[in-house]
PDB file of C-alpha atoms in Angstrom:
ATOM      1  CA  MET P   1     -17.782 -51.854   2.533  1.00 94.00           C
ATOM      2  CA  VAL P   2     -15.845 -50.480   5.862  1.00 95.00           C
ATOM      3  CA  ALA P   3     -12.821 -48.211   5.131  1.00 92.00           C
ATOM      4  CA  ARG P   4     -10.689 -47.088   8.667  1.00 95.00           C
ATOM      5  CA  VAL P   5      -9.535 -43.831   6.792  1.00 94.00           C
ATOM      6  CA  LEU P   6      -6.442 -41.980   9.144  1.00 96.00           C
ATOM      7  CA  LEU P   7      -5.426 -38.653   7.884  1.00 96.00           C
ATOM      8  CA  LYS P   8      -3.171 -36.093   9.327  1.00 97.00           C
ATOM      9  CA  LYS P   9      -4.174 -32.507  10.343  1.00 98.00           C
ATOM     10  CA  GLY P  10      -3.767 -30.718   7.449  1.00 98.00           C
ATOM     11  CA  ALA P  11      -5.045 -33.153   4.752  1.00 96.00           C
ATOM     12  CA  HIS P  12      -6.857 -32.728   1.950  1.00 95.00           C
ATOM     13  CA  VAL P  13      -8.836 -35.450  -0.246  1.00 93.00           C
ATOM     14  CA  PRO P  14      -9.822 -32.908  -3.004  1.00 93.00           C
ATOM     15  CA  LEU P  15     -13.138 -32.988  -4.536  1.00 94.00           C
ATOM     16  CA  HIS P  16     -14.694 -36.260  -6.270  1.00 92.00           C
ATOM     17  CA  SER P  17     -17.920 -37.805  -6.913  1.00 92.00           C
ATOM     18  CA  HIS P  18     -19.089 -41.519  -6.808  1.00 92.00           C
ATOM     19  CA  HIS P  19     -21.756 -43.521  -7.498  1.00 94.00           C
ATOM     20  CA  ASN P  20     -21.428 -44.971  -4.037  1.00 94.00           C
ATOM     21  CA  GLU P  21     -23.574 -43.521  -1.013  1.00 97.00           C
ATOM     22  CA  GLN P  22     -20.938 -42.971   1.716  1.00 97.00           C
ATOM     23  CA  VAL P  23     -21.765 -42.729   5.347  1.00 98.00           C
ATOM     24  CA  THR P  24     -19.038 -41.629   7.248  1.00 98.00           C
ATOM     25  CA  TYR P  25     -18.768 -41.672  10.705  1.00 98.00           C
ATOM     26  CA  ILE P  26     -15.807 -39.651  12.528  1.00 98.00           C
ATOM     27  CA  LEU P  27     -13.991 -41.467  15.745  1.00 98.00           C
ATOM     28  CA  GLU P  28     -11.570 -39.391  16.310  1.00 98.00           C
ATOM     29  CA  GLY P  29     -10.355 -35.816  15.594  1.00 98.00           C
ATOM     30  CA  ALA P  30     -12.401 -33.394  13.094  1.00 98.00           C
ATOM     31  CA  LEU P  31     -13.219 -33.156   9.402  1.00 98.00           C
ATOM     32  CA  LYS P  32     -14.721 -30.133   7.429  1.00 98.00           C
ATOM     33  CA  PHE P  33     -16.705 -31.433   4.215  1.00 98.00           C
ATOM     34  CA  ALA P  34     -17.854 -28.947   1.451  1.00 98.00           C
ATOM     35  CA  LEU P  35     -20.400 -30.262  -0.873  1.00 95.00           C
ATOM     36  CA  GLU P  36     -23.118 -29.100  -2.584  1.00 90.00           C
ATOM     37  CA  GLY P  37     -22.410 -25.221  -2.270  1.00 92.00           C
ATOM     38  CA  LYS P  38     -22.170 -25.975   1.733  1.00 96.00           C
ATOM     39  CA  GLU P  39     -19.431 -26.256   4.376  1.00 98.00           C
ATOM     40  CA  VAL P  40     -20.232 -29.372   7.088  1.00 98.00           C
ATOM     41  CA  THR P  41     -17.970 -29.608   9.702  1.00 98.00           C
ATOM     42  CA  VAL P  42     -18.257 -33.429  11.321  1.00 98.00           C
ATOM     43  CA  HIS P  43     -17.010 -33.771  14.852  1.00 98.00           C
ATOM     44  CA  ALA P  44     -16.059 -37.330  16.863  1.00 98.00           C
ATOM     45  CA  GLY P  45     -18.649 -39.283  17.490  1.00 98.00           C
ATOM     46  CA  GLU P  46     -20.997 -37.677  14.434  1.00 98.00           C
ATOM     47  CA  VAL P  47     -22.039 -38.733  11.058  1.00 98.00           C
ATOM     48  CA  LEU P  48     -22.437 -37.805   8.342  1.00 98.00           C
ATOM     49  CA  CYS P  49     -24.515 -39.358   4.644  1.00 98.00           C
ATOM     50  CA  ILE P  50     -23.335 -38.496   1.180  1.00 98.00           C
ATOM     51  CA  PRO P  51     -25.502 -39.594  -1.512  1.00 97.00           C
ATOM     52  CA  PRO P  52     -24.252 -40.802  -4.493  1.00 97.00           C
ATOM     53  CA  ASN P  53     -22.745 -38.639  -7.513  1.00 96.00           C
ATOM     54  CA  VAL P  54     -22.382 -36.120  -5.486  1.00 97.00           C
ATOM     55  CA  PRO P  55     -19.328 -34.451  -5.738  1.00 96.00           C
ATOM     56  CA  HIS P  56     -17.252 -33.603  -1.893  1.00 97.00           C
ATOM     57  CA  GLU P  57     -13.984 -32.617  -0.822  1.00 96.00           C
ATOM     58  CA  ALA P  58     -12.980 -33.033   2.695  1.00 97.00           C
ATOM     59  CA  PHE P  59      -9.707 -31.694   4.829  1.00 98.00           C
ATOM     60  CA  ALA P  60      -8.257 -33.031   7.821  1.00 98.00           C
ATOM     61  CA  LEU P  61      -9.141 -29.956  11.214  1.00 98.00           C
ATOM     62  CA  GLU P  62      -7.151 -32.201  13.394  1.00 98.00           C
ATOM     63  CA  ASP P  63      -5.654 -35.226  13.047  1.00 98.00           C
ATOM     64  CA  THR P  64      -8.303 -37.967  12.133  1.00 98.00           C
ATOM     65  CA  VAL P  65     -10.056 -41.469  12.007  1.00 98.00           C
ATOM     66  CA  ASP P  66     -13.318 -42.224  10.606  1.00 97.00           C
ATOM     67  CA  LEU P  67     -14.697 -45.268   9.483  1.00 97.00           C
ATOM     68  CA  ASP P  68     -15.830 -44.960   5.125  1.00 96.00           C
ATOM     69  CA  ILE P  69     -18.879 -47.495   4.762  1.00 97.00           C
ATOM     70  CA  PHE P  70     -19.791 -47.127   1.089  1.00 96.00           C
ATOM     71  CA  ASN P  71     -22.684 -49.064  -0.886  1.00 95.00           C
ATOM     72  CA  PRO P  72     -21.756 -50.729  -3.415  1.00 91.00           C
ATOM     73  CA  PRO P  73     -18.042 -51.389  -2.353  1.00 86.00           C
ATOM     74  CA  ARG P  74     -15.870 -48.892  -4.172  1.00 85.00           C
ATOM     75  CA  GLN P  75     -14.388 -50.936  -7.188  1.00 86.00           C
ATOM     76  CA  ASP P  76     -11.700 -48.268  -7.396  1.00 83.00           C
ATOM     77  CA  TRP P  77     -10.197 -48.869  -3.494  1.00 79.00           C
ATOM     78  CA  ILE P  78     -10.768 -52.740  -4.710  1.00 81.00           C
ATOM     79  CA  ASP P  79      -8.630 -52.114  -7.829  1.00 86.00           C
ATOM     80  CA  ARG P  80      -6.087 -49.849  -5.628  1.00 79.00           C
ATOM     81  CA  ASP P  81      -7.158 -46.491  -8.540  1.00 79.00           C
ATOM     82  CA  ASP P  82      -7.722 -44.567  -5.515  1.00 67.00           C
ATOM     83  CA  ALA P  83      -4.750 -42.267  -5.943  1.00 68.00           C
ATOM     84  CA  TYR P  84      -6.685 -38.651  -5.487  1.00 63.00           C
ATOM     85  CA  LEU P  85      -7.088 -40.290  -1.987  1.00 64.00           C
ATOM     86  CA  ARG P  86      -3.982 -41.312  -1.119  1.00 59.00           C
ATOM     87  CA  SER P  87      -1.335 -38.413  -1.881  1.00 55.00           C
ATOM     88  CA  GLY P  88      -3.609 -36.728   0.947  1.00 47.00           C
ATOM     89  CA  SER P  89      -4.089 -39.410   3.680  1.00 47.00           C
ATOM     90  CA  SER P  90      -3.134 -43.079   4.593  1.00 43.00           C
ATOM     91  CA  LYS P  91      -6.069 -45.648   4.188  1.00 40.00           C
ATOM     92  CA  GLY P  92      -5.961 -48.184   7.258  1.00 38.00           C
TER      93      GLY P  92
END
């Protein structure tokens, strides 16, 4: 599953985890991720791989456009049961 995610500067994606492997490719802007006790900032043109079941959260340091790739597809997104994400960002 590939999703284009738009986040305004200051947006926060709350701490969560899922059984899906996630690859995040930043097209524009920058996100700061907190995962496994570390902070990682990912800028335009960079990629972050998040293994399955790893709790993580993200903070938009700038207006950001990213592509999130999930394997397997996110059933909660298909079912639109993703309120935790929709409160801090807009998914396009």
